Short mmCIF file of C-alpha atoms in Angstrom, two decimals:
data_model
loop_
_atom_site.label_atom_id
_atom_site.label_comp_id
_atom_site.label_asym_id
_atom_site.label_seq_id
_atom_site.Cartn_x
_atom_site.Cartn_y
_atom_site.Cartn_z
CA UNK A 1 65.83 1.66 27.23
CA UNK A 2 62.24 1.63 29.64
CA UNK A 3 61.36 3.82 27.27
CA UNK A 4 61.77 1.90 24.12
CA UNK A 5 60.32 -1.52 26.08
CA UNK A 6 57.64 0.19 26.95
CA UNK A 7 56.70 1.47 23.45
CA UNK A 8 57.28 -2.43 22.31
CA UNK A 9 54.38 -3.18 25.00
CA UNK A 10 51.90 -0.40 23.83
CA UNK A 11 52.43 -1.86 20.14
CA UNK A 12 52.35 -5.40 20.92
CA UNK A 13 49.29 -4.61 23.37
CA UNK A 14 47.66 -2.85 20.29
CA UNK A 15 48.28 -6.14 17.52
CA UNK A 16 46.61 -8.38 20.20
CA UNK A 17 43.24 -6.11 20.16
CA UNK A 18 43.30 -6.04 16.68
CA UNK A 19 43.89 -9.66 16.32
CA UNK A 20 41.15 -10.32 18.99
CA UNK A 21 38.90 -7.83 17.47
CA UNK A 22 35.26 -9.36 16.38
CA UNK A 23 34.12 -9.46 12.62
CA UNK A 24 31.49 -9.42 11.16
CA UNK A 25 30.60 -11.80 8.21
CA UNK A 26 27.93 -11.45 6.25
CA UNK A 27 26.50 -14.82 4.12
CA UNK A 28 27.63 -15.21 0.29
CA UNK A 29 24.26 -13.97 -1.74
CA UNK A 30 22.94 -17.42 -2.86
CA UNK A 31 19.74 -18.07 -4.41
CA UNK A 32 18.95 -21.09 -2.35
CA UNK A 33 16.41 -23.41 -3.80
CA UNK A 34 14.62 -20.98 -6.26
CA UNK A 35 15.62 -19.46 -9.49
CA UNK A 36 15.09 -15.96 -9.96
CA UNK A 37 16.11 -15.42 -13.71
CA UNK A 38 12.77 -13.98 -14.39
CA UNK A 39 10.94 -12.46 -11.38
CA UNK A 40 7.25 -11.24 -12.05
CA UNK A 41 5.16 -8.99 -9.30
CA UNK A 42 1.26 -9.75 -9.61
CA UNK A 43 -0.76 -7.17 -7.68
CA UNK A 44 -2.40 -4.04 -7.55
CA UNK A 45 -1.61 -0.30 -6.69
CA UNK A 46 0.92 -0.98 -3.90
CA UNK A 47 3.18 -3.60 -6.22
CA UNK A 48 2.86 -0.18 -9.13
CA UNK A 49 4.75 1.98 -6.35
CA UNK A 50 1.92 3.99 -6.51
CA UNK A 51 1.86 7.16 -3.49
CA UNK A 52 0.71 10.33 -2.62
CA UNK A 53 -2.79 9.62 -4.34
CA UNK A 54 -1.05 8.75 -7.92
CA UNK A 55 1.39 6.62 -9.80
CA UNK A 56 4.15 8.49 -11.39
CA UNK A 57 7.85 7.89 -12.23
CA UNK A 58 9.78 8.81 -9.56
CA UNK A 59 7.10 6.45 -7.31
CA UNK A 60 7.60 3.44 -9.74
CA UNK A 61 10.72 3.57 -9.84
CA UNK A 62 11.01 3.13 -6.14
CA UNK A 63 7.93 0.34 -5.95
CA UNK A 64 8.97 -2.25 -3.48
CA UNK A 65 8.97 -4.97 -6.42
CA UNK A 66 12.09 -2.56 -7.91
CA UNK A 67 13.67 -2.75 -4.96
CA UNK A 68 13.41 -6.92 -4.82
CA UNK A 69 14.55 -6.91 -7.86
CA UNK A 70 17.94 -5.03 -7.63
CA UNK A 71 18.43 -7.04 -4.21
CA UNK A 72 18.01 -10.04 -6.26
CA UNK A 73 20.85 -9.56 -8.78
CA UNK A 74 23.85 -10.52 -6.27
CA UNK A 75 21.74 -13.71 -6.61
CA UNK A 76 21.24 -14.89 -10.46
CA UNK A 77 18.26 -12.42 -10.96
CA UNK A 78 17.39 -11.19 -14.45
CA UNK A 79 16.48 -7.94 -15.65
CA UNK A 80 13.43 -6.00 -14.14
CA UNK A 81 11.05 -4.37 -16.58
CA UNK A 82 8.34 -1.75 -15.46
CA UNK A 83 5.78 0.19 -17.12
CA UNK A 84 7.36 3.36 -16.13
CA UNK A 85 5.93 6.61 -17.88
CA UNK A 86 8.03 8.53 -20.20
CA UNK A 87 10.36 11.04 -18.41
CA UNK A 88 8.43 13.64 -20.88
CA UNK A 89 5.25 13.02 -18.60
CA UNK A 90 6.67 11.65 -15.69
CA UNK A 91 3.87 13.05 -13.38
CA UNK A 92 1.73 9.99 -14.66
CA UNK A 93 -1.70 10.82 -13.30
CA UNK A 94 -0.78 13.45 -10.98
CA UNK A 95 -0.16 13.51 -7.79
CA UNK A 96 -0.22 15.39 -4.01
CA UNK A 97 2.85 17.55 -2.87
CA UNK A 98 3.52 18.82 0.48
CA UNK A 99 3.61 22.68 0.21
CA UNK A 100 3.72 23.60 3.73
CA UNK A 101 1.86 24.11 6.76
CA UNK A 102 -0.76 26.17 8.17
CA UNK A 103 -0.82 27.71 11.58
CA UNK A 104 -2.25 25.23 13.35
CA UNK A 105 0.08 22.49 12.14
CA UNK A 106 -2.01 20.61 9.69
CA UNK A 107 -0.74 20.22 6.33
CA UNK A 108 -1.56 21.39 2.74
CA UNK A 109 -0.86 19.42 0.04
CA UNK A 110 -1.17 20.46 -3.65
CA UNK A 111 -1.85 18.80 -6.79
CA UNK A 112 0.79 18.19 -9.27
CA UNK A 113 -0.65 18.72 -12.59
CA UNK A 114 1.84 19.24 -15.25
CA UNK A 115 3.51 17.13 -17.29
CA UNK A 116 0.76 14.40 -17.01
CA UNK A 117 0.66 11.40 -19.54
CA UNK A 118 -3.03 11.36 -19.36
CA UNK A 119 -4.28 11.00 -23.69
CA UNK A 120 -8.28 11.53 -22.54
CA UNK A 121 -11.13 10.51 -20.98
CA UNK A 122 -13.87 7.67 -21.72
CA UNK A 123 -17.17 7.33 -21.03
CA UNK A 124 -18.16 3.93 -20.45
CA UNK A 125 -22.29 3.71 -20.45
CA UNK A 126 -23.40 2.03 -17.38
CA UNK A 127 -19.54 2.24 -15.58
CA UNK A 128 -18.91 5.66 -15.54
CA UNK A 129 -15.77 7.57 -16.69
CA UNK A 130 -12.39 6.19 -17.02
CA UNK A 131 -8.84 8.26 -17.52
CA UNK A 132 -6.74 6.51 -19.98
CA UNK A 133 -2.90 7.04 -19.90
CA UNK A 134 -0.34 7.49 -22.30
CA UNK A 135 0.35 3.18 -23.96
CA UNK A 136 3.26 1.27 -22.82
CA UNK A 137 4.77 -1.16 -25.44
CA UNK A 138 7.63 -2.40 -24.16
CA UNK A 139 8.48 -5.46 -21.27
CA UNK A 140 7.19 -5.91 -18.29
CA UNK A 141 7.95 -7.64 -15.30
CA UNK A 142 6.24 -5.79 -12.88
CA UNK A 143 2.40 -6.11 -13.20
CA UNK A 144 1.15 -4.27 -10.53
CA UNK A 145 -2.36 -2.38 -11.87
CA UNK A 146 -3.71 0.60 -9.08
CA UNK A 147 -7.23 -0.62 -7.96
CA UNK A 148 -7.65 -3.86 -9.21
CA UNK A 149 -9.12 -6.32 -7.03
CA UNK A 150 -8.73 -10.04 -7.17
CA UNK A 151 -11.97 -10.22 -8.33
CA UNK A 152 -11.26 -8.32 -11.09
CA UNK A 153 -8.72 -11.24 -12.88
CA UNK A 154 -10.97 -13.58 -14.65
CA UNK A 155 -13.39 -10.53 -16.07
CA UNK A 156 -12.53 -9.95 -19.63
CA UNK A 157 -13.92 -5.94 -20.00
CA UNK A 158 -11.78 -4.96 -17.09
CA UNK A 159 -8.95 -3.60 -19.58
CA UNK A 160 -11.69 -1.17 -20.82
CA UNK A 161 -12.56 -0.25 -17.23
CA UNK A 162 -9.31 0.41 -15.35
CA UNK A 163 -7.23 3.02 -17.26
CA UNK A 164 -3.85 1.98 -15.66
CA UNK A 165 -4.63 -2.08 -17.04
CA UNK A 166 -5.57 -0.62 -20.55
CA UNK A 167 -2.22 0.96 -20.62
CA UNK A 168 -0.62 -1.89 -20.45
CA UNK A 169 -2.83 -3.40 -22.97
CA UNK A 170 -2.19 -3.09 -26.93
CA UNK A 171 -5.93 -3.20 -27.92
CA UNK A 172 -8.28 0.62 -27.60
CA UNK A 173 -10.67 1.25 -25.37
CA UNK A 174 -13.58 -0.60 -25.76
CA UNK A 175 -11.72 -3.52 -27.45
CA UNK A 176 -10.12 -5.19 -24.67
CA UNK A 177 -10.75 -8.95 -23.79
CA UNK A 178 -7.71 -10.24 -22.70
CA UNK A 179 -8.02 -10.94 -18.76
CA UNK A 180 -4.96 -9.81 -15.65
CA UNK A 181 -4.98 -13.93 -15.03
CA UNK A 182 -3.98 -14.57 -18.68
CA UNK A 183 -1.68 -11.45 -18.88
CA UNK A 184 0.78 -11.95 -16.31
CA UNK A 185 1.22 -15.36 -17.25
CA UNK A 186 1.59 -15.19 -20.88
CA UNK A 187 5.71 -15.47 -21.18
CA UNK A 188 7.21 -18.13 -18.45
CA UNK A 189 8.45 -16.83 -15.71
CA UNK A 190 10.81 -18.80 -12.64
CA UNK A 191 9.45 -16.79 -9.52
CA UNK A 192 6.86 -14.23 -8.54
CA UNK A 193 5.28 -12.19 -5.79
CA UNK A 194 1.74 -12.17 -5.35
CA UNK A 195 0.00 -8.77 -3.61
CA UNK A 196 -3.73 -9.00 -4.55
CA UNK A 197 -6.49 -9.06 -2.78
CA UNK A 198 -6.08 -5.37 -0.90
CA UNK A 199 -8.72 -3.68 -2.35
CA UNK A 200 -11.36 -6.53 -2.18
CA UNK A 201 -11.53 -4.75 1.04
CA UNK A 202 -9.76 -1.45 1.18
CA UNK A 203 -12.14 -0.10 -1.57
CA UNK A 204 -14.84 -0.62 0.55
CA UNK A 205 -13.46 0.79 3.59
CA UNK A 206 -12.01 3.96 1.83
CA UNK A 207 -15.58 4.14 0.48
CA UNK A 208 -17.25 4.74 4.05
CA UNK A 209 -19.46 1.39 3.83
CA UNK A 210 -21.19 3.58 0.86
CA UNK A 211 -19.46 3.22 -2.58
CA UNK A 212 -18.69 -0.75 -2.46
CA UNK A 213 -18.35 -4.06 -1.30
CA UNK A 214 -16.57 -6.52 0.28
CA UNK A 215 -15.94 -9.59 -1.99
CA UNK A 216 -17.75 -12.36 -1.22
CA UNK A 217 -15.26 -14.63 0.92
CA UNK A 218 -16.04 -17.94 -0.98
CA UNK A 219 -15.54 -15.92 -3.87
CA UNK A 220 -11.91 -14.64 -3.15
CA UNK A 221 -10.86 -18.24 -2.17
CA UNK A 222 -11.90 -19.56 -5.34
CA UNK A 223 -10.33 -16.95 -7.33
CA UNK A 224 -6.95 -16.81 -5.01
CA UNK A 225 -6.84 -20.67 -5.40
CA UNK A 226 -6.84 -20.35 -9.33
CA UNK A 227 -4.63 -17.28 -9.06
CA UNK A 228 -1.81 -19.21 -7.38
CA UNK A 229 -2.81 -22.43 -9.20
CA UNK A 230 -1.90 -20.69 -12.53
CA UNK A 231 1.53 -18.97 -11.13
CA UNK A 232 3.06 -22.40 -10.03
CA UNK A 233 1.63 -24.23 -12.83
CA UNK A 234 5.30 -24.07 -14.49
CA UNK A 235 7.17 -25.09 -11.21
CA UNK A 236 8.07 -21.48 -10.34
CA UNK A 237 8.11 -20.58 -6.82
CA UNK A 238 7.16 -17.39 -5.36
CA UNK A 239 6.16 -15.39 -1.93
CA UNK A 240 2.67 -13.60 -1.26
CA UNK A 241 1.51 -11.59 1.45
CA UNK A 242 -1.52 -11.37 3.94
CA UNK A 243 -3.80 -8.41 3.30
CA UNK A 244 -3.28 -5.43 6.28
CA UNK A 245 -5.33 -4.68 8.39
CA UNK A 246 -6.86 -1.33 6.04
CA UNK A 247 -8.55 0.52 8.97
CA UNK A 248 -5.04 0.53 10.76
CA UNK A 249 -3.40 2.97 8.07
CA UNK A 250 -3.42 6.93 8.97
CA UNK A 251 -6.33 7.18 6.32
CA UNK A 252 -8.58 6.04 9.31
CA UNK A 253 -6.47 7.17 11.88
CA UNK A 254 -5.92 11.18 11.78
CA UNK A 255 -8.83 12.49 11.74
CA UNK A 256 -10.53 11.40 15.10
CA UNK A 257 -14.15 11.82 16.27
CA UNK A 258 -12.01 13.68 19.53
CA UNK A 259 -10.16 15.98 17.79
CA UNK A 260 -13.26 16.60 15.39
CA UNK A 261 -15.69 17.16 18.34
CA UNK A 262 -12.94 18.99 21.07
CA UNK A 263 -12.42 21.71 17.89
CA UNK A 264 -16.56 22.49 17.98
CA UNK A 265 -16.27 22.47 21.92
CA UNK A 266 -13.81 25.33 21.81
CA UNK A 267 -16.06 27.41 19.62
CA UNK A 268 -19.54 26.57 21.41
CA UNK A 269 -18.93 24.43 24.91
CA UNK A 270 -23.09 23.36 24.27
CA UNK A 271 -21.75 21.30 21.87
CA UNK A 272 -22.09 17.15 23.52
CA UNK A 273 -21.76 15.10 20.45
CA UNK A 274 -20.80 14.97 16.11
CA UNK A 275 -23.86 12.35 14.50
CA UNK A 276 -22.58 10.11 12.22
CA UNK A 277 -25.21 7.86 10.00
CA UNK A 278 -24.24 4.33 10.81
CA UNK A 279 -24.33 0.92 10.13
CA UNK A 280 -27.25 -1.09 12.09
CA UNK A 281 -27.55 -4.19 10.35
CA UNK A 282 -28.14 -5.39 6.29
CA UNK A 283 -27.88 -2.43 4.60
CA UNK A 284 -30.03 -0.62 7.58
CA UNK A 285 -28.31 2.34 8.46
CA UNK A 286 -29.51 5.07 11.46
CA UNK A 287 -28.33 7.98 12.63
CA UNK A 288 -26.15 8.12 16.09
CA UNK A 289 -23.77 10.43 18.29
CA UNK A 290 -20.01 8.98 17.30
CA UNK A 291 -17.78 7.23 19.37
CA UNK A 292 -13.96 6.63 19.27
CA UNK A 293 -14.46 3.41 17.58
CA UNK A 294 -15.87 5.11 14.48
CA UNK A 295 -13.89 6.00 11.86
CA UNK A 296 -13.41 9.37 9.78
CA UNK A 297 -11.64 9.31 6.34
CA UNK A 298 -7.99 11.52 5.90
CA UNK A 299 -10.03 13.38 3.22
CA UNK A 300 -13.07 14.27 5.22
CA UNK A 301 -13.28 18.18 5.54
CA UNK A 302 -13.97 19.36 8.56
CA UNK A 303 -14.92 22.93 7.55
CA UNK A 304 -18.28 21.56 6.45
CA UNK A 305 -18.71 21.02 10.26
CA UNK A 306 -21.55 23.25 11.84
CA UNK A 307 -22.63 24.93 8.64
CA UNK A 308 -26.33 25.07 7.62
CA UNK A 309 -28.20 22.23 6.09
CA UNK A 310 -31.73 22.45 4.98
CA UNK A 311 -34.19 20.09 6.90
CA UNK A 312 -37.68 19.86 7.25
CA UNK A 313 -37.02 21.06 10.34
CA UNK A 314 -34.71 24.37 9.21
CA UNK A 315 -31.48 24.70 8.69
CA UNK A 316 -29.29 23.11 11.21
CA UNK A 317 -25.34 22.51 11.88
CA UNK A 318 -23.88 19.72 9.59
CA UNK A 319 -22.81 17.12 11.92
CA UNK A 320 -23.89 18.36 14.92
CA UNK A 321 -28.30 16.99 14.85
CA UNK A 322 -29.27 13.70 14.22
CA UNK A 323 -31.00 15.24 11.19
CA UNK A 324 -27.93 16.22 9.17
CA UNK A 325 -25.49 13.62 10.08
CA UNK A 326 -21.97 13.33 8.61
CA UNK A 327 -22.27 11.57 4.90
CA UNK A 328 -21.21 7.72 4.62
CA UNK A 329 -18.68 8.38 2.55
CA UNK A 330 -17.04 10.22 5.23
CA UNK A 331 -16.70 7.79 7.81
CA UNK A 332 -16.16 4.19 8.30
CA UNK A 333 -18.18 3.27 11.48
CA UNK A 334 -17.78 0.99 13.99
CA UNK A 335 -19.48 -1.92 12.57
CA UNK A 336 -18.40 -1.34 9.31
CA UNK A 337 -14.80 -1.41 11.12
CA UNK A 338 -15.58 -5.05 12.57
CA UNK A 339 -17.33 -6.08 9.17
CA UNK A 340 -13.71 -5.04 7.16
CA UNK A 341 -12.43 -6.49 9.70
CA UNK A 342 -14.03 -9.91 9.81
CA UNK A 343 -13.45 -10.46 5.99
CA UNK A 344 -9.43 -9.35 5.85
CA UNK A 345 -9.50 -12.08 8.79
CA UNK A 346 -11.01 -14.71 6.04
CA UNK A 347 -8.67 -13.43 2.94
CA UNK A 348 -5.76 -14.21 5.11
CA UNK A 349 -6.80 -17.63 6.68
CA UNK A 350 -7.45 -18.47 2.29
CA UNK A 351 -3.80 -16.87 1.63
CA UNK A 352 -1.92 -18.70 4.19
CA UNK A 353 -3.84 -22.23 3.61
CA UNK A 354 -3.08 -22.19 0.15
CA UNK A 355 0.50 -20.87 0.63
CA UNK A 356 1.06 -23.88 2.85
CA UNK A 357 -0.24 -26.10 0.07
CA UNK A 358 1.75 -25.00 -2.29
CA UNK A 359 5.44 -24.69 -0.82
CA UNK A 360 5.52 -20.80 -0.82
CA UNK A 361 7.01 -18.10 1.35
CA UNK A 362 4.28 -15.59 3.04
CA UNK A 363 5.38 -12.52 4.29
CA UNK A 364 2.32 -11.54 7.26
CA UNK A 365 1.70 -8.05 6.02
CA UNK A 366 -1.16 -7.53 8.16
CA UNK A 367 1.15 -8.83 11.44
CA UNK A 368 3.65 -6.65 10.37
CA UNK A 369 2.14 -3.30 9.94
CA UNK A 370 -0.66 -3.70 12.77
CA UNK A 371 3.41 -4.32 15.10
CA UNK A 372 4.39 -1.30 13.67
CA UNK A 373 1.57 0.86 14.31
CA UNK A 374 1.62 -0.42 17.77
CA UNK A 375 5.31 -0.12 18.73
CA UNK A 376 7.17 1.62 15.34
CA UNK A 377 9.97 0.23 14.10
CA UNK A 378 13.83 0.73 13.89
CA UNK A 379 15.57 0.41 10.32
CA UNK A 380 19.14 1.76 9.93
CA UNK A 381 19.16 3.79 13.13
CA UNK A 382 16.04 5.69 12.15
CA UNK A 383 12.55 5.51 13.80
CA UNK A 384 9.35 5.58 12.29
CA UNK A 385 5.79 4.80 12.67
CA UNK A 386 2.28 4.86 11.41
CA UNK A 387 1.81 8.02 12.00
CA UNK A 388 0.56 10.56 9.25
CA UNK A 389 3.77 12.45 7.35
CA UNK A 390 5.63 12.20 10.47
CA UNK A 391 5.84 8.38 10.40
CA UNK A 392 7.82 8.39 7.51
CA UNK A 393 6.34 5.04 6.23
CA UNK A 394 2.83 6.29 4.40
CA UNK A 395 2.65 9.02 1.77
CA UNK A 396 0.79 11.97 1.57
CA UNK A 397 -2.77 9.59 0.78
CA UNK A 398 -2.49 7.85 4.33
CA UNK A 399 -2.84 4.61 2.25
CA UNK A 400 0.53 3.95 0.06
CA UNK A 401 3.72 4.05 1.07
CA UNK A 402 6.76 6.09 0.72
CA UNK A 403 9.90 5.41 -0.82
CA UNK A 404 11.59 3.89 2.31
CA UNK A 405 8.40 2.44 3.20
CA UNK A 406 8.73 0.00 0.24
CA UNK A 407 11.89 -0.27 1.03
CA UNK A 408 10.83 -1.45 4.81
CA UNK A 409 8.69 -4.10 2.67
CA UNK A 410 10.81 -5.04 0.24
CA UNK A 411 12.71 -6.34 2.77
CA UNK A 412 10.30 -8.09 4.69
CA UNK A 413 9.42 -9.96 1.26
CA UNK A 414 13.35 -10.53 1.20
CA UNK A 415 12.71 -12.31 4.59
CA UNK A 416 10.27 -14.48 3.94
CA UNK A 417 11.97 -15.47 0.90
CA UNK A 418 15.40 -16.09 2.52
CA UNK A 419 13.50 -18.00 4.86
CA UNK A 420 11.91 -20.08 3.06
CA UNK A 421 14.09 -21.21 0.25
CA UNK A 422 17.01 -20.84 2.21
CA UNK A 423 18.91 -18.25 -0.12
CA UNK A 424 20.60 -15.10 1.21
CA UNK A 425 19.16 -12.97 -0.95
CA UNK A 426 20.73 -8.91 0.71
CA UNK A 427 18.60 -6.89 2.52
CA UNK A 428 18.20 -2.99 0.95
CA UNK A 429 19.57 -0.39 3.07
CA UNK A 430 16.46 1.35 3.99
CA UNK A 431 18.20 5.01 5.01
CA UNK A 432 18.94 5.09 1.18
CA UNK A 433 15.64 5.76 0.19
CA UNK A 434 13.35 9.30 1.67
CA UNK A 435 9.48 9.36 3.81
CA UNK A 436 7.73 12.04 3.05
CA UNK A 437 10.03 15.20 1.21
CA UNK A 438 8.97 18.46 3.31
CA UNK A 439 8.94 21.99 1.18
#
C-alpha cells in the first residue's frame, strides 16, 4: 500500500510540473497598419540577391526581398515575382566558387562559366562595353538592378548602359528611354522597400579613389526626396535602409598593409615599408609608405609585390620604392577612407530625415553591420561575423551577402517593419538558409 501511495505522489508531483510548466506564445501574424497585397523592392545589386561577384538563380532566389516576401504571406501578402533566369542558364552572369585551399590557408575561388544566359556584348561609343543578358518578360515585383546608383533613376539611356536594367526592359539596346523612377512605379503597388543609394559610394570605394565618384550630396537628397516622393504618392507605406558603412565589409578588410608587408619581411628583413600612391588633397595624389589606416582591395594580388618595374631610375620592386607605388585601383587610402566616409554619413542623415517625414520604417543598415563587425552576432544558435568566408555572412566577393546573410537582413527589415506599423509580420529562421558552401 506505501508503495502504491507513493507512486500516486510521483504522478501527481509530475501533473503539477506540467501544469506549472512555462509556454511560450508567439503573436498571431497580423499585418498591422499596412497592406502588403503587393510588395515591390526598389534597389540595386544587394535587393537582386546578387553574391559571389554575380547574380544567378540559386542567389535570387534567396535575395533578402524573397525572403520578406514569403515571411509576409502569414500576413495578407501577395505573390512575389522576380526576374529569375531560366533554369536552362541559371548561372546568369557567372559567378566565383570555392574550390579549395592552398597551403597556406588562403582560398581559391573559380569562375563558373557554363550555362550562362549572357546573348552578347555591346559597344556603346563613349561608355564602353556592356554584357546584355538573356530578356525577361514576365512580372516583377522585385526590382533590384546590380550597380545602379540613385543617381542613375531619372537618366533615360541608363537601360542601354546597365545590362541587368535592359533585361528587364522590352525595348533593344540602344532603344531604351524609359527611366528605373518610372519603371518601378508603373503598376500600383501597397508597400515597398527602398535599398538605393549603396553604390553612390561603394563604386567609388571598390574603385580605389580611381575609377569614380562620390555623388554629389545635394544631389542624392534631391533625387532620394523624389524617389520616396513617387513611392508614397499612392498612400503605400514602405521601409528603407541607411547605406553601410562600405569600407567595413571584408573587401577592405582582408588584405592588410601588415600582413602584406610582414610576408616581404620574411623573405628580405631590409624590407621597412609597402608605398602606396595616395590621396593629398583635390585630386592631388603623392606617393607614401602605408599605414594600417589604408586600405587594400580583396582582389589586389599580392604576387605583383617586389617584381620589377621599369623607372627612370631602373627597374625596381613593385610596391616596395616610392617610384613604383601600388596602383589606385588597388587600395582605398586613408583619406579616401574618411572622404567615403564623410558622404555615407550625409546619405544617411537625407534617408532618415525624409523617412521621418514621411511615416516610414528604417532599418539602420550601417548601425547594424558596423555592431556586427565589431562584436558578431548570434542567430539560431550559430555565430558569425564579418569575417571573410569564415563569417558566414559575406560571399565569396567580400561585398554581397550569402544566403543566410539575407536572411540575417531580411529580418532586420522584418523588424523595423513590425515596429513600426505594429504588425507581427514572422521572423525567417536564419539556420535554414547556408554562408559560404566549402568544396
Amino acid at each position: 500500500m506505501k508503495h502504491v501511495k507513493h507512486f500516486i505522489y510521483i504522478i501527481a508531483g509530475l501533473l503539477w510540473l506540467s501544469a506549472c510548466k512555462p509556454s511560450i506564445n508567439s503573436p498571431k501574424p497580423s499585418n498591422g497598419s499596412a497592406n502588403f497585397s503587393r510588395f515591390i523592392a526598389v534597389g540595386n545589386s544587394l535587393t537582386a540577391g546578387y553574391a559571389d561577384g554575380g547574380l544567378y538563380r540559386a542567389g535570387q532566389m534567396v535575395s533578402y526581398p524573397s525572403i520578406m516576401a514569403k515571411q509576409m504571406q502569414s500576413v495578407g501578402g501577395g505573390v512575389f515575382n522576380q526576374p529569375l533566369f531560366d533554369a536552362s542558364q541559371a548561372n546568369g552572369s557567372g559567378y566565383l566558387q570555392l574550390t579549395g585551399f592552398n597551403a597556406d590557408g588562403t582560398p581559391i575561388t573559380t569562375p563558373v562559366t557554363t550555362d550562362l544566359a549572357i546573348r552578347g556584348i555591346q559597344p556603346v561609343p563613349g561608355f564602353g562595353n556592356v554584357t546584355l543578358y538573356t530578356k525577361y518578360s514576365g512580372d516583377i515585383e522585385n526590382y533590384g538592378v546590380p550597380g545602379i546608383k540613385l543617381y542613375h533613376i531619372t537618366y533615360q539611356p541608363y537601360g542601354n548602359l546597365n545590362g541587368f536594367y535592359e533585361r528587364l526592359l522590352p525595348g533593344d539596346e540602344g532603344t531604351n528611354t524609359t527611366t528605373y523612377l518610372d519603371f518601378v512605379t508603373a503598376k500600383p503597388f501597397t508597400f515597398f522597400s527602398n535599398w538605393l543609394g549603396n553604390n553612390d559610394a561603394l563604386s567609388y570605394a571598390t574603385s580605389g579613389g580611381a575609377g569614380d565618384v562620390l555623388t554629389d550630396k545635394a544631389t542624392f537628397a534631391g533625387l532620394y526626396n523624389l524617389l520616396i516622393g513617387r513611392l508614397t504618392a499612392g498612400g503605400a507605406k514602405g521601409v528603407v535602409a541607411t547605406i553601410p558603412d562600405v569600407t567595413s565589409v571584408p573587401y577592405f578588410n582582408t588584405i592588410t598593409v601588415g600582413a602584406v608587408l610582414g610576408a616581404v619581411q620574411k623573405a628580405n628583413p631590409q624590407v621597412q615599408a609597402i608605398y602606396i600612391n595616395a590621396l593629398v588633397s583635390g585630386t592631388t595624389y603623392a606617393p607614401r609608405a602605408a599605414t594600417a589606416k589604408d586600405m587594400l582591395v580583396l582582389t589586389f594580388p599580392t604576387s605583383k609585390i617586389g617584381m620589377p618595374v621599369s623607372t627612370p631610375y631602373g627597374n625596381l620592386p613593385y610596391g616596395l620604392t616610392p617610384y613604383t607605388p601600388i596602383d589606385n585601383q588597388y587600395v582605398l587610402d586613408a583619406n579616401e577612407v574618411a572622404l567615403t566616409q564623410d558622404y555615407v554619413q550625409s546619405y544617411n542623415a537625407t534617408i532618415k530625415s525624409i523617412a521621418a517625414a514621411k511615416g516610414l520604417a528604417v532599418f539602420d543598415a550601417y548601425t547594424f553591420l558596423n555592431n556586427v563587425k565589431q562584436y558578431g552576432l548570434e542567430e539560431d544558435g550559430i555565430g558569425m561575423n564579418s569575417n571573410y568566408i569564415s563569417g558566414g555572412i559575406f560571399s565569396l566577393d567580400g561585398i554581397h551577402l550569402t544566403p543566410r546573410g539575407y536572411a540575417i537582413v531580411a529580418n532586420e527589415f522584418i523588424k523595423a517593419i513590425n515596429a513600426k506599423y505594429g504588425s507581427t509580420i514572422p521572423l525567417a529562421n536564419v539556420s535554414d538558409y547556408n554562408g559560404i558552401k566549402f568544396p
